[in-house]
CSV table of C-alpha atoms in Angstrom, one decimal:
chain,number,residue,atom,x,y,z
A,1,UNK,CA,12.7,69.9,-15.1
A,2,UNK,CA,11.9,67.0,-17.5
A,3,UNK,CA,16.1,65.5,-15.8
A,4,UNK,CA,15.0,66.0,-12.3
A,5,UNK,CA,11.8,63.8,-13.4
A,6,UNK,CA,13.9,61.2,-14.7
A,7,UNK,CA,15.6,60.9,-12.0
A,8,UNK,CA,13.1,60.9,-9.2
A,9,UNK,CA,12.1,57.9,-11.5
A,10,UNK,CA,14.8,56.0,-11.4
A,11,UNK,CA,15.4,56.7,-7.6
A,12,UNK,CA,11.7,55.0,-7.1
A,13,UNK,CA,12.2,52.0,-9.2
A,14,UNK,CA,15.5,51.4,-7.5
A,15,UNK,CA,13.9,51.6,-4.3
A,16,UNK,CA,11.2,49.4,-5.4
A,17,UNK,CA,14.3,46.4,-6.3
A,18,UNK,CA,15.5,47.1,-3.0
A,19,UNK,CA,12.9,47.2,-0.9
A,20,UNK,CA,12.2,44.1,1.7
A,21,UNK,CA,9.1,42.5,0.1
A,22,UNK,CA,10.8,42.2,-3.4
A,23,UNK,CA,13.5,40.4,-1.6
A,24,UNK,CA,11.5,37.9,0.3
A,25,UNK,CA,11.6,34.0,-0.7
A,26,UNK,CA,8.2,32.4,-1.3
A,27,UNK,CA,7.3,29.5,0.1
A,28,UNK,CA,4.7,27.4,-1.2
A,29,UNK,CA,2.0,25.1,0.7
A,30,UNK,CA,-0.2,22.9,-1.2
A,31,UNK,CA,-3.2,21.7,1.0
A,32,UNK,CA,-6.0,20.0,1.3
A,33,UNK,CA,-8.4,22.2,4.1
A,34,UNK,CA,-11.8,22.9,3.1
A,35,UNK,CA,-14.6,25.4,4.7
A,36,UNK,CA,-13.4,26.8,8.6
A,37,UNK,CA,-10.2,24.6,7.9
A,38,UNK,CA,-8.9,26.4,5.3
A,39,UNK,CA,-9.3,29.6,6.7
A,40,UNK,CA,-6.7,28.5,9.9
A,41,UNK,CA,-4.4,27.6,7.0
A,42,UNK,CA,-5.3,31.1,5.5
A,43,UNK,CA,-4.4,32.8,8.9
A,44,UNK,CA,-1.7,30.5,9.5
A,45,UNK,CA,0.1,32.0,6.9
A,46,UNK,CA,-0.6,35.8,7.0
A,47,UNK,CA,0.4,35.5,10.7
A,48,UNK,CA,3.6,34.2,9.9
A,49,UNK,CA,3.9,36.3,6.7
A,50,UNK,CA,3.0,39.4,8.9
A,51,UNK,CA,5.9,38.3,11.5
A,52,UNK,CA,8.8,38.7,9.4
A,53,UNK,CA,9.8,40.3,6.0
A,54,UNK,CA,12.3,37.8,4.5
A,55,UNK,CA,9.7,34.9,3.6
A,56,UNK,CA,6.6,34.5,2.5
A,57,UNK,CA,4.4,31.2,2.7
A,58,UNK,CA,1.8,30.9,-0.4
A,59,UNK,CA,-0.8,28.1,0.9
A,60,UNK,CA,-2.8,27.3,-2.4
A,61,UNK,CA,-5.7,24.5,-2.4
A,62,UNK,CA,-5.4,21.3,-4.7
A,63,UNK,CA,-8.1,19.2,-3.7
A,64,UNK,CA,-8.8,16.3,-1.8
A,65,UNK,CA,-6.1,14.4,0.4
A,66,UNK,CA,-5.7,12.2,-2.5
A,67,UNK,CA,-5.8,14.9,-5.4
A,68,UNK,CA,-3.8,16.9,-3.3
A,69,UNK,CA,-1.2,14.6,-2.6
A,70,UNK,CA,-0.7,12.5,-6.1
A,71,UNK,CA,-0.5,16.9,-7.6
A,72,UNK,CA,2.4,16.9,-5.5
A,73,UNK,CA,3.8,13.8,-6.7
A,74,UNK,CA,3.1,15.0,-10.4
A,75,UNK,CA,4.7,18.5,-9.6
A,76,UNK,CA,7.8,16.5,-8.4
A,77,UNK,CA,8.3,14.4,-11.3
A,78,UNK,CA,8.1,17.2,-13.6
A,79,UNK,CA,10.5,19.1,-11.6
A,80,UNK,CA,8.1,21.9,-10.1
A,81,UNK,CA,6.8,20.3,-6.7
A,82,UNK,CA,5.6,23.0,-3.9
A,83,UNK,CA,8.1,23.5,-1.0
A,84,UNK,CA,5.2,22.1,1.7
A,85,UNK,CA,2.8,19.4,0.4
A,86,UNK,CA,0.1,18.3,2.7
A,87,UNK,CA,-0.3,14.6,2.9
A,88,UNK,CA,-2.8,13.0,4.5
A,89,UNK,CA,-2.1,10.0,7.3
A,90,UNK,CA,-2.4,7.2,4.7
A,91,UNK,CA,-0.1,8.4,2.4
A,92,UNK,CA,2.9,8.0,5.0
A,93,UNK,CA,4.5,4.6,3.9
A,94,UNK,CA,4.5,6.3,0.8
A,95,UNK,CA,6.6,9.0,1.1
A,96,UNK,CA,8.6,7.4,3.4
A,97,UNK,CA,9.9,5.0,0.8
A,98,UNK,CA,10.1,8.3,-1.6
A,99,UNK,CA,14.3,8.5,-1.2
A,100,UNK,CA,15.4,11.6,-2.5
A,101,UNK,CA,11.7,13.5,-3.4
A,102,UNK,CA,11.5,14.5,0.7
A,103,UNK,CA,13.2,16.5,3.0
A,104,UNK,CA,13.2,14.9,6.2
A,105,UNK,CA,11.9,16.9,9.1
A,106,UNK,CA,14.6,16.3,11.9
A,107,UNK,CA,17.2,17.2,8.8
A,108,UNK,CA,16.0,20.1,7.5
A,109,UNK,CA,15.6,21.9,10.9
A,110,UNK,CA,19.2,20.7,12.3
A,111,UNK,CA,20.8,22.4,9.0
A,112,UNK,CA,18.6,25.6,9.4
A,113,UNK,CA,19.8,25.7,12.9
A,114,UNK,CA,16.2,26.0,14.3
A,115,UNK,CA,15.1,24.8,17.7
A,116,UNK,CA,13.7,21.9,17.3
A,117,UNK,CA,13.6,19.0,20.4
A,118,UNK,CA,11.5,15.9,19.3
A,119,UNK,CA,10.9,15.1,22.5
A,120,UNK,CA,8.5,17.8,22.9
A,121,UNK,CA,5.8,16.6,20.5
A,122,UNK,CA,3.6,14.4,21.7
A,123,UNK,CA,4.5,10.7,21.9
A,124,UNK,CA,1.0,9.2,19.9
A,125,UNK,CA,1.4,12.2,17.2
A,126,UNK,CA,5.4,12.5,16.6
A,127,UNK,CA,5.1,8.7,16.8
A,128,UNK,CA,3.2,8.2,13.6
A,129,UNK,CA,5.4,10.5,11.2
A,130,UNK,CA,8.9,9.0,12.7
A,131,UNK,CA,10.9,6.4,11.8
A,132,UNK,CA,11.7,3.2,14.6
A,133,UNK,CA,15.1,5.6,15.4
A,134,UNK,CA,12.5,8.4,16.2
A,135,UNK,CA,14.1,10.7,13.8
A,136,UNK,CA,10.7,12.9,12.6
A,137,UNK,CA,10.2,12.8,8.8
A,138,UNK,CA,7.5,14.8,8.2
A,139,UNK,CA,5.6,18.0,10.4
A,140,UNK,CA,2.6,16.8,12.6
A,141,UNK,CA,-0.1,19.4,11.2
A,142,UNK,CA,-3.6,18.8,11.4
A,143,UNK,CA,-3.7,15.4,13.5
A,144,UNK,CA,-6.6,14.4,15.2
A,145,UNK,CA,-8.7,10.7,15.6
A,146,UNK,CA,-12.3,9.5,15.0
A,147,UNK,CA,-15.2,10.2,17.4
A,148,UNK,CA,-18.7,9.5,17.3
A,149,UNK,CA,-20.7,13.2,17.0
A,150,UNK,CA,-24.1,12.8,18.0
A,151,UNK,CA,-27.2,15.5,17.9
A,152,UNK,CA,-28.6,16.2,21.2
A,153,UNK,CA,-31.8,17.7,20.2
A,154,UNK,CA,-32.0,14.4,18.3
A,155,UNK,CA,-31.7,12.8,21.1
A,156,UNK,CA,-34.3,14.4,23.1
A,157,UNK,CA,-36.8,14.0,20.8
A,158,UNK,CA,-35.9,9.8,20.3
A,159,UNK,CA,-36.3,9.9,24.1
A,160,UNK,CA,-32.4,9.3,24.2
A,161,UNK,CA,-30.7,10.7,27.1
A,162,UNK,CA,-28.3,13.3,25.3
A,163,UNK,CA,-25.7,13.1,28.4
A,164,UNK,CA,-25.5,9.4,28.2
A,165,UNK,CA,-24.4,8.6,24.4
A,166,UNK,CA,-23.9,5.3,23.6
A,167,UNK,CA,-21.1,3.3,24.3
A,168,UNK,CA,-21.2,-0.1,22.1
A,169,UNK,CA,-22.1,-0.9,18.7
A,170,UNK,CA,-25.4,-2.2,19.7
A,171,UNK,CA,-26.2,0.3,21.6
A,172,UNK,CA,-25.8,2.8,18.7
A,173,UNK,CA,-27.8,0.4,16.3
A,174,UNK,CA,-30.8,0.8,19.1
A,175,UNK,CA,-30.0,4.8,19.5
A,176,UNK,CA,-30.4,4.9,15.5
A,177,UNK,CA,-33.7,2.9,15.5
A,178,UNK,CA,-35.4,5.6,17.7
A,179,UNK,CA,-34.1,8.3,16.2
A,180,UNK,CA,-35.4,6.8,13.0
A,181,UNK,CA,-38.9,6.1,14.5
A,182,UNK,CA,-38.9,9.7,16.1
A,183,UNK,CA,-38.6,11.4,12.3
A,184,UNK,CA,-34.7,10.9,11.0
A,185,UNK,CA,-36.0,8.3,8.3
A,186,UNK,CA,-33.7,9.0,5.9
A,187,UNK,CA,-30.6,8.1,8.0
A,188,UNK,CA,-30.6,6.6,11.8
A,189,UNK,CA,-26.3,6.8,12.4
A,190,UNK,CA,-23.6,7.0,9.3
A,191,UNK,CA,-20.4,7.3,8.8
A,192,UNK,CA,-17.7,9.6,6.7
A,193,UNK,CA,-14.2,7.8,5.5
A,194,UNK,CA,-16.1,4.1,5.4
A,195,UNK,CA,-12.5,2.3,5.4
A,196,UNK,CA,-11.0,4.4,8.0
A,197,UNK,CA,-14.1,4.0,10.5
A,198,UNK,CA,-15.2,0.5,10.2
A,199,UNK,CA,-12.1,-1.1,8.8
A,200,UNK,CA,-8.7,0.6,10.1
A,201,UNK,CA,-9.7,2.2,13.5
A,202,UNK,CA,-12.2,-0.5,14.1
A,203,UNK,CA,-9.6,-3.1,14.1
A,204,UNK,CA,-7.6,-0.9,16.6
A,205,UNK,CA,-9.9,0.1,18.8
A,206,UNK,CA,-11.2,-4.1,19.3
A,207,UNK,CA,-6.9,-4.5,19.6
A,208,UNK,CA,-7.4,-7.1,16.6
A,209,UNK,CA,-5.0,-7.0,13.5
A,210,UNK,CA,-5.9,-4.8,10.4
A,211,UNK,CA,-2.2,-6.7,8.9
A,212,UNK,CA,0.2,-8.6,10.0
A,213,UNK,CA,3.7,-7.0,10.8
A,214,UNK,CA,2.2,-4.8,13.2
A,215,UNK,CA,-0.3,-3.5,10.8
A,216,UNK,CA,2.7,-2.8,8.2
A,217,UNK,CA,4.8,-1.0,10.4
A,218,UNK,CA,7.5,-3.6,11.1
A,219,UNK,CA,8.1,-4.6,7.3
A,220,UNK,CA,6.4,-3.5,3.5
A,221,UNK,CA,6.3,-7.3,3.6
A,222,UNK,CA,2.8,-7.5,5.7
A,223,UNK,CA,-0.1,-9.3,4.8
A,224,UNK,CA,-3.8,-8.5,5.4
A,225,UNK,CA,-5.8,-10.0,8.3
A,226,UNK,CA,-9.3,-8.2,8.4
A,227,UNK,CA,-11.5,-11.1,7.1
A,228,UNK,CA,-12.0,-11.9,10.4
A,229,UNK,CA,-15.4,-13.3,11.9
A,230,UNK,CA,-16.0,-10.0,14.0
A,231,UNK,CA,-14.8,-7.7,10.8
A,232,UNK,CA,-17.6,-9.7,8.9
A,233,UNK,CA,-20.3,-9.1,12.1
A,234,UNK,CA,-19.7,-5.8,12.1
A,235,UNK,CA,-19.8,-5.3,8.0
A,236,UNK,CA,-23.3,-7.7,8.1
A,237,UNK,CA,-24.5,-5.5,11.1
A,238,UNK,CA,-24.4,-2.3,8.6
A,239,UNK,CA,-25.3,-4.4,6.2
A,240,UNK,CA,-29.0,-5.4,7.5
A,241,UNK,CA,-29.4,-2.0,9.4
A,242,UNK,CA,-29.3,0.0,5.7
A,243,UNK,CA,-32.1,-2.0,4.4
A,244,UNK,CA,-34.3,0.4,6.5
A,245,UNK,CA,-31.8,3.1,6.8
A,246,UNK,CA,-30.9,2.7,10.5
A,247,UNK,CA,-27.7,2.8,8.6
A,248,UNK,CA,-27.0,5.0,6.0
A,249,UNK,CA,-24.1,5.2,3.5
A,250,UNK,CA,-22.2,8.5,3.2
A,251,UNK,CA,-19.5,7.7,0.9
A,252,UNK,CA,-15.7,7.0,0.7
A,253,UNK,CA,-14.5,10.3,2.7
A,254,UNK,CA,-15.8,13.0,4.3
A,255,UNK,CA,-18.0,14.2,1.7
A,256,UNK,CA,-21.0,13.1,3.7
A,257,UNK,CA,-20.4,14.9,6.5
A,258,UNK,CA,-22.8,17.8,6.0
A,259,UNK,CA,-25.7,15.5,6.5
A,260,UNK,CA,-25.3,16.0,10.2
A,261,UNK,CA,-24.6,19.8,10.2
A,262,UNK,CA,-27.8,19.7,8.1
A,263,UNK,CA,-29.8,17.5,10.8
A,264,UNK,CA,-30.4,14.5,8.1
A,265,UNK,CA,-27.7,12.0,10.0
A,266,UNK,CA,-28.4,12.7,14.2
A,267,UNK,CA,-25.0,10.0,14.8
A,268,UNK,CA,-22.3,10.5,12.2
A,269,UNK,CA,-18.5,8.4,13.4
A,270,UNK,CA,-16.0,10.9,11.3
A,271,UNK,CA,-12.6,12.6,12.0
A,272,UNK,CA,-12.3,14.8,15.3
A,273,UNK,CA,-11.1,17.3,12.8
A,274,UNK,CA,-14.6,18.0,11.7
A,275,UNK,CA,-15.3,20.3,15.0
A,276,UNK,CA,-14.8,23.4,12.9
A,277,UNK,CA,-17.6,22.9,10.5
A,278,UNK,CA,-19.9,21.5,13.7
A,279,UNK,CA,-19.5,24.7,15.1
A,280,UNK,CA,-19.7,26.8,12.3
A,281,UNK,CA,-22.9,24.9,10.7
A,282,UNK,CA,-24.7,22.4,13.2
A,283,UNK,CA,-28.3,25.0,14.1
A,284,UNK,CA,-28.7,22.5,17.2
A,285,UNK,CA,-26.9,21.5,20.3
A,286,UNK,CA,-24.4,18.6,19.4
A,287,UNK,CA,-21.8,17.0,21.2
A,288,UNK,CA,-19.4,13.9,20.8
A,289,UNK,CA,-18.5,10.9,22.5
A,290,UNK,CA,-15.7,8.1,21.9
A,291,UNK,CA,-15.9,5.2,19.4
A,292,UNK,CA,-18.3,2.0,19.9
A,293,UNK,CA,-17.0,-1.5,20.5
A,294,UNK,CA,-18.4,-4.6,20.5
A,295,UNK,CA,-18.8,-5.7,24.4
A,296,UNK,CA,-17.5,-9.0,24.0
A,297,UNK,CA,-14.6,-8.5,22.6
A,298,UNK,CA,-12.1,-9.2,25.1
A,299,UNK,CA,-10.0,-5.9,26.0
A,300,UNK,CA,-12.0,-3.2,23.8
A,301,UNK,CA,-11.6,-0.8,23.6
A,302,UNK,CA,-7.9,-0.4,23.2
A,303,UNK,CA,-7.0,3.2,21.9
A,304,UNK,CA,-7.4,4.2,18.6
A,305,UNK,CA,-4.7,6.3,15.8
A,306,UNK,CA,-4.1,9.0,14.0
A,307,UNK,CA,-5.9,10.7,11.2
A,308,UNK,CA,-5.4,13.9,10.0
A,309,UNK,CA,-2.8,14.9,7.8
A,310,UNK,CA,1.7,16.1,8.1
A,311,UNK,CA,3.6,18.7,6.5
A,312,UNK,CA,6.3,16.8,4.0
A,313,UNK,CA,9.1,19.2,2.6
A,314,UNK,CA,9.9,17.7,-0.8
A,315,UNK,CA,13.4,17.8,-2.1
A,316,UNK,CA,15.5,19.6,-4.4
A,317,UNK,CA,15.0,23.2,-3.1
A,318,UNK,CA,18.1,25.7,-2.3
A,319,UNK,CA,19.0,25.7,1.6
A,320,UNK,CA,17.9,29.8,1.7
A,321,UNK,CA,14.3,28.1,0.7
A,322,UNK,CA,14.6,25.4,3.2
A,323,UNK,CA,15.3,27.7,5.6
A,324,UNK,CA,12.1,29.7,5.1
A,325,UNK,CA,10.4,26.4,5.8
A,326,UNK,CA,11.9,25.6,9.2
A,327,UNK,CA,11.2,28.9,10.2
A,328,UNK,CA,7.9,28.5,9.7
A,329,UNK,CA,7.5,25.0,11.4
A,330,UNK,CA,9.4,26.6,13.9
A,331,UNK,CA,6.3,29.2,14.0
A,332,UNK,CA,3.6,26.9,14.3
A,333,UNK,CA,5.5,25.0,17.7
A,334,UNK,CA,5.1,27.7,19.4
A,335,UNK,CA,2.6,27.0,22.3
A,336,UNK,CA,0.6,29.4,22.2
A,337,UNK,CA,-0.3,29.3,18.7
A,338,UNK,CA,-0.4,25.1,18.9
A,339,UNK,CA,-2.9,25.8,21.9
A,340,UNK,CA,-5.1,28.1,19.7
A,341,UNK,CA,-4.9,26.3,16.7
A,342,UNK,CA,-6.2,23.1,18.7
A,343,UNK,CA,-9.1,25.0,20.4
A,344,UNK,CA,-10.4,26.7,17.3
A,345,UNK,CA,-10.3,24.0,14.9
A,346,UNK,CA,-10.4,21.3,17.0
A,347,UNK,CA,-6.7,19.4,15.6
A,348,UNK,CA,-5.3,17.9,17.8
A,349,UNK,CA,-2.1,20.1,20.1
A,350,UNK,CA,0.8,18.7,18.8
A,351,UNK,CA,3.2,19.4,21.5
A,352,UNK,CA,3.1,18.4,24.7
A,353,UNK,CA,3.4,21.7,26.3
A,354,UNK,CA,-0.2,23.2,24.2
A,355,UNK,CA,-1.8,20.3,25.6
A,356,UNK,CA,-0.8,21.1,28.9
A,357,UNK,CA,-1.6,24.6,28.5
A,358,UNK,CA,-5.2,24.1,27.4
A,359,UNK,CA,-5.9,21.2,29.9
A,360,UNK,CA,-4.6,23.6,33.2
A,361,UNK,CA,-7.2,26.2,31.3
A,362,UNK,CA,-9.8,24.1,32.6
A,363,UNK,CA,-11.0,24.6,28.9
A,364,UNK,CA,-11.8,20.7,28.3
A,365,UNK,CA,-14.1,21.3,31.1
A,366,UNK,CA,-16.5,23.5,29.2
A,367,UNK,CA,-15.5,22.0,26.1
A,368,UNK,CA,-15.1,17.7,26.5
A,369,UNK,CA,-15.7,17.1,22.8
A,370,UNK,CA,-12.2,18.6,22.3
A,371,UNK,CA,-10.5,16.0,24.3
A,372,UNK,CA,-12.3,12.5,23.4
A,373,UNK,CA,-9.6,12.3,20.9
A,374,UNK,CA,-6.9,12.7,23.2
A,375,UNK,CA,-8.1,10.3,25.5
A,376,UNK,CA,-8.6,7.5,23.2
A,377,UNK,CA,-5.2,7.9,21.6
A,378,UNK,CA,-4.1,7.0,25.0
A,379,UNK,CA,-6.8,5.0,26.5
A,380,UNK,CA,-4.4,2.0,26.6
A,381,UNK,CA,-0.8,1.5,26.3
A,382,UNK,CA,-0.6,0.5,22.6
A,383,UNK,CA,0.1,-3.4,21.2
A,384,UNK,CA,1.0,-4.8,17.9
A,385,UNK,CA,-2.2,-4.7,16.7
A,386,UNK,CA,-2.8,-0.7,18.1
A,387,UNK,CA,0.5,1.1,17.2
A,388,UNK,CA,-0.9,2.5,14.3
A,389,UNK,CA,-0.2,1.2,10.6
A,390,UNK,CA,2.2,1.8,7.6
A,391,UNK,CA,1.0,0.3,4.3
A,392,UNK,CA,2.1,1.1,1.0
A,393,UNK,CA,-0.2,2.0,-1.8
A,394,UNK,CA,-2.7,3.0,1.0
A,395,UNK,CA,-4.8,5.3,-1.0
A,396,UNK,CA,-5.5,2.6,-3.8
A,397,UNK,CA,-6.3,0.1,-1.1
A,398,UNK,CA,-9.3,2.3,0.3
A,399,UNK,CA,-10.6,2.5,-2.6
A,400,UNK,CA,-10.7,-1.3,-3.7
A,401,UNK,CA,-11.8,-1.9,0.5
A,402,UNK,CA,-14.8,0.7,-0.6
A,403,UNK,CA,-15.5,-0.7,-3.5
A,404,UNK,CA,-16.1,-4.0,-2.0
A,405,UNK,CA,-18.0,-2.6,1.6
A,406,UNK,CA,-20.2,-1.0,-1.4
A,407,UNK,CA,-21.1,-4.2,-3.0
A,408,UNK,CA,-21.7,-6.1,0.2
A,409,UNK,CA,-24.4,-2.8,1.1
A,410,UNK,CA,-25.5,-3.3,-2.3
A,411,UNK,CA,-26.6,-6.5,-1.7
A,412,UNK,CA,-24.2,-8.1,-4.2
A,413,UNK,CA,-21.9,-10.3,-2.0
A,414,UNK,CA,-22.0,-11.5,1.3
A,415,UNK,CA,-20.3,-9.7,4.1
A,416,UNK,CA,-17.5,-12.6,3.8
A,417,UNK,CA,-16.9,-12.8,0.4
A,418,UNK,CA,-16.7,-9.1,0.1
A,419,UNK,CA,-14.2,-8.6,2.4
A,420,UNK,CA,-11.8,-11.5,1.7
A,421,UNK,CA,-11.8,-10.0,-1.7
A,422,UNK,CA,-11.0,-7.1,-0.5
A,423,UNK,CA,-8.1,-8.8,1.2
A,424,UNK,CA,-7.1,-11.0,-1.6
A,425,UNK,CA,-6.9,-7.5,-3.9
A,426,UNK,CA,-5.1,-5.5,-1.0
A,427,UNK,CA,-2.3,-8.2,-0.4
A,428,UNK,CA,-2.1,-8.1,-4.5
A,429,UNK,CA,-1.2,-4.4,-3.9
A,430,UNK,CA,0.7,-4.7,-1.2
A,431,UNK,CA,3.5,-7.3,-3.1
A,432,UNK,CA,3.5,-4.7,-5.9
A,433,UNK,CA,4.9,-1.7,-3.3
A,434,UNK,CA,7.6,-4.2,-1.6
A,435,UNK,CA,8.8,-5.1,-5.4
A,436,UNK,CA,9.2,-1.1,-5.8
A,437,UNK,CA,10.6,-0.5,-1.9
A,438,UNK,CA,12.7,-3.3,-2.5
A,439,UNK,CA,14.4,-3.0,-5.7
């Protein structure tokens, strides 16, 4: 008895070494999705890990964009970097000049022998993570743009009509003084991501330059530009409208965003991408509307860019790993999925075909606030000043250009002086990255 035991044992543990989940590769995803975000990334992957038995795709949390992203870089240089890091937009020029820590996109999927057509992504999306040959470096993820969300109940009790939003920046700065009259004292309009907003899409959007070189994109060797007299307007308009909070400061990134869910903020101008907690958290009836411009600015608006975030597959992994990665990009083209993935979390479709899909729904219909993204990406056929932008060091910039919007709201510099230092200390950082690009 005590032999046939034995080897009923051994016959289990040798099924256990040879059965399909002990021989599946894991993949691992670092991200940066928070709240309803994280759990599409959470589905994302139990979906795919539920399609097939040979991988499995780990997606682990590290952060912010910029905690998440410099872990990755840390991981790399000490020889343990994740399979998938999630960067966000900014951090592009970055790991484009990172030769030999990436795996470029169009690369890895040719050698896995996946399907893979670049010309199905869309144009303002594919674009952004591809070089001037259009050969895609890294996976279009959770793209999306900046839109103005407004409360509607808000509205209705300002007077405001909630169907007619406004359209310019004075018009907002009027909006935000009823609302602050009508009982939102603490904050009339904000904004999340300060730089993004009011320094990087609003150059865009007015079709004026954030650098030259087409905003970085044609050379590392660009210089900045966005001391300009309508920059310093706009930064002495917020300025003047905090002193009795018709403006109020929300910080650096999107950590301020919960004071419209909550009702404090009735206008908040953030990332399209923040649909998901909207729907999840806002208790009244919301809805959003495109960007303000300044009326006399000849030709705004002009279309805005990308935010959001790509997948980057970092280098040094076996081509059985790599494969488990294209397989899994290959899984999140699919349309269906793409067109799911936009309408519950509010990203933006990445392939032309979901777009389609959702648009001959007659979805954006019911659902508009889904689409102002989309339709300022392509309001206008883009110029040098709207392609988009490409500068090195990008995350260390924002911070310097917040440090010095923060003084100007502080009261301790003028709008000018604030933000030609923050253009003398960007173009400082800027020379640094071409010396290491360069070398």
């Amino acid at each position: 008895m005590l032999n046939r035991r034995f080897m009923l044992a051994v016959a289990a543990a040798a099924a256990l070494v040879s059965s399909p989940a002990s021989a599946q590769v894991e993949i691992q995803w670092w991200h940066a999705m928070t709240g309803a975000n994280n759990e599409v990334v959470v589905k994302l992957a139990e979906e795919f890990n539920a399609s097939q038995r040979e991988f499995r795709v780990v997606p682990t949390y590290k952060g912010s964009y910029p905690d998440t992203m410099n872990a990755g870089i840390a991981a790399f240089r000490a020889g343990n970097a994740p399979h998938i890091l999630q960067v966000f937009e900014v951090g592009t020029a970055t790991m484009m000049a990172a030769r030999g820590a990436i795996k470029p996109v169009y690369q890895l999927m040719s050698e896995a022998n996946e399907p893979f057509d670049p010309q199905a992504y869309l144009p303002a999306v594919a674009g952004y993570y591809s070089t001037s040959r259009g050969e895609m470096l890294s996976f279009p993820f959770n793209s999306s743009s900046s839109v103005m969300w407004y409360n509607k109940d808000a509205f209705r009790r300002a007077g405001l009509n909630p169907d007619q939003p406004p359209r310019t920046w004075p018009d907002v700065f009027e909006a935000a003084k009823k609302l602050r009259a009508a009982g939102y004292d603490k904050c009339g309009f904000s904004s999340a991501w300060i730089t993004w907003l009011n320094i990087e899409q609003f150059s865009l959007w007015h079709n004026v330059p954030l650098s030259t070189r087409a905003n970085g994109i044609d050379g590392f060797d660009t210089e900045l530009r966005f001391n300009s007299p309508l920059h310093v307007r706009h930064l002495q308009n917020l300025v003047e409208l905090q002193r009795d909070n018709t403006f109020s400061y929300s910080g650096r990134t999107n950590t301020g965003e919960g004071r419209f869910t909550s009702g404090e903020c009735p206008i908040m101008l953030t990332s399209s991408g923040f649909y998901g907690n909207v729907r999840a958290n806002a208790k009244f009836e919301w809805a959003n509307a495109a960007m303000p411009y300044y009326p006399d600015v000849a030709g705004a608006p002009q279309n805005s860019t990308l935010g959001g975030a790509s997948l980057w597959v970092m280098g040094g992994r076996p081509a059985a790993e790599y494969r488990g990665v294209a397989r899994f990009f290959t899984f999140l083209s699919d349309v269906d999925r793409q067109a799911k993935l936009h309408t519950d979390s509010g990203y933006l479709p990445i392939t032309r075909a979901a777009y389609a899909k959702v648009k001959a729904s007659g979805f954006y219909v019911q659902n508009p606030y889904l689409e102002t993204p989309l339709l300022e990406l392509t309001n206008k056929e883009p110029t040098e000043n709207s392609r988009g932008l490409r500068l090195g060091n990008m995350v260390q910039l924002r911070d310097v250009w917040a440090e010095e919007i923060e003084a100007a709201l502080a009261g301790q510099k003028p709008a000018q002086a604030a933000l030609d230092a923050a253009v003398a200390r960007g173009n400082t950082m800027l020379r640094q990255f071409e010396r290491t690009v360069t070398r």
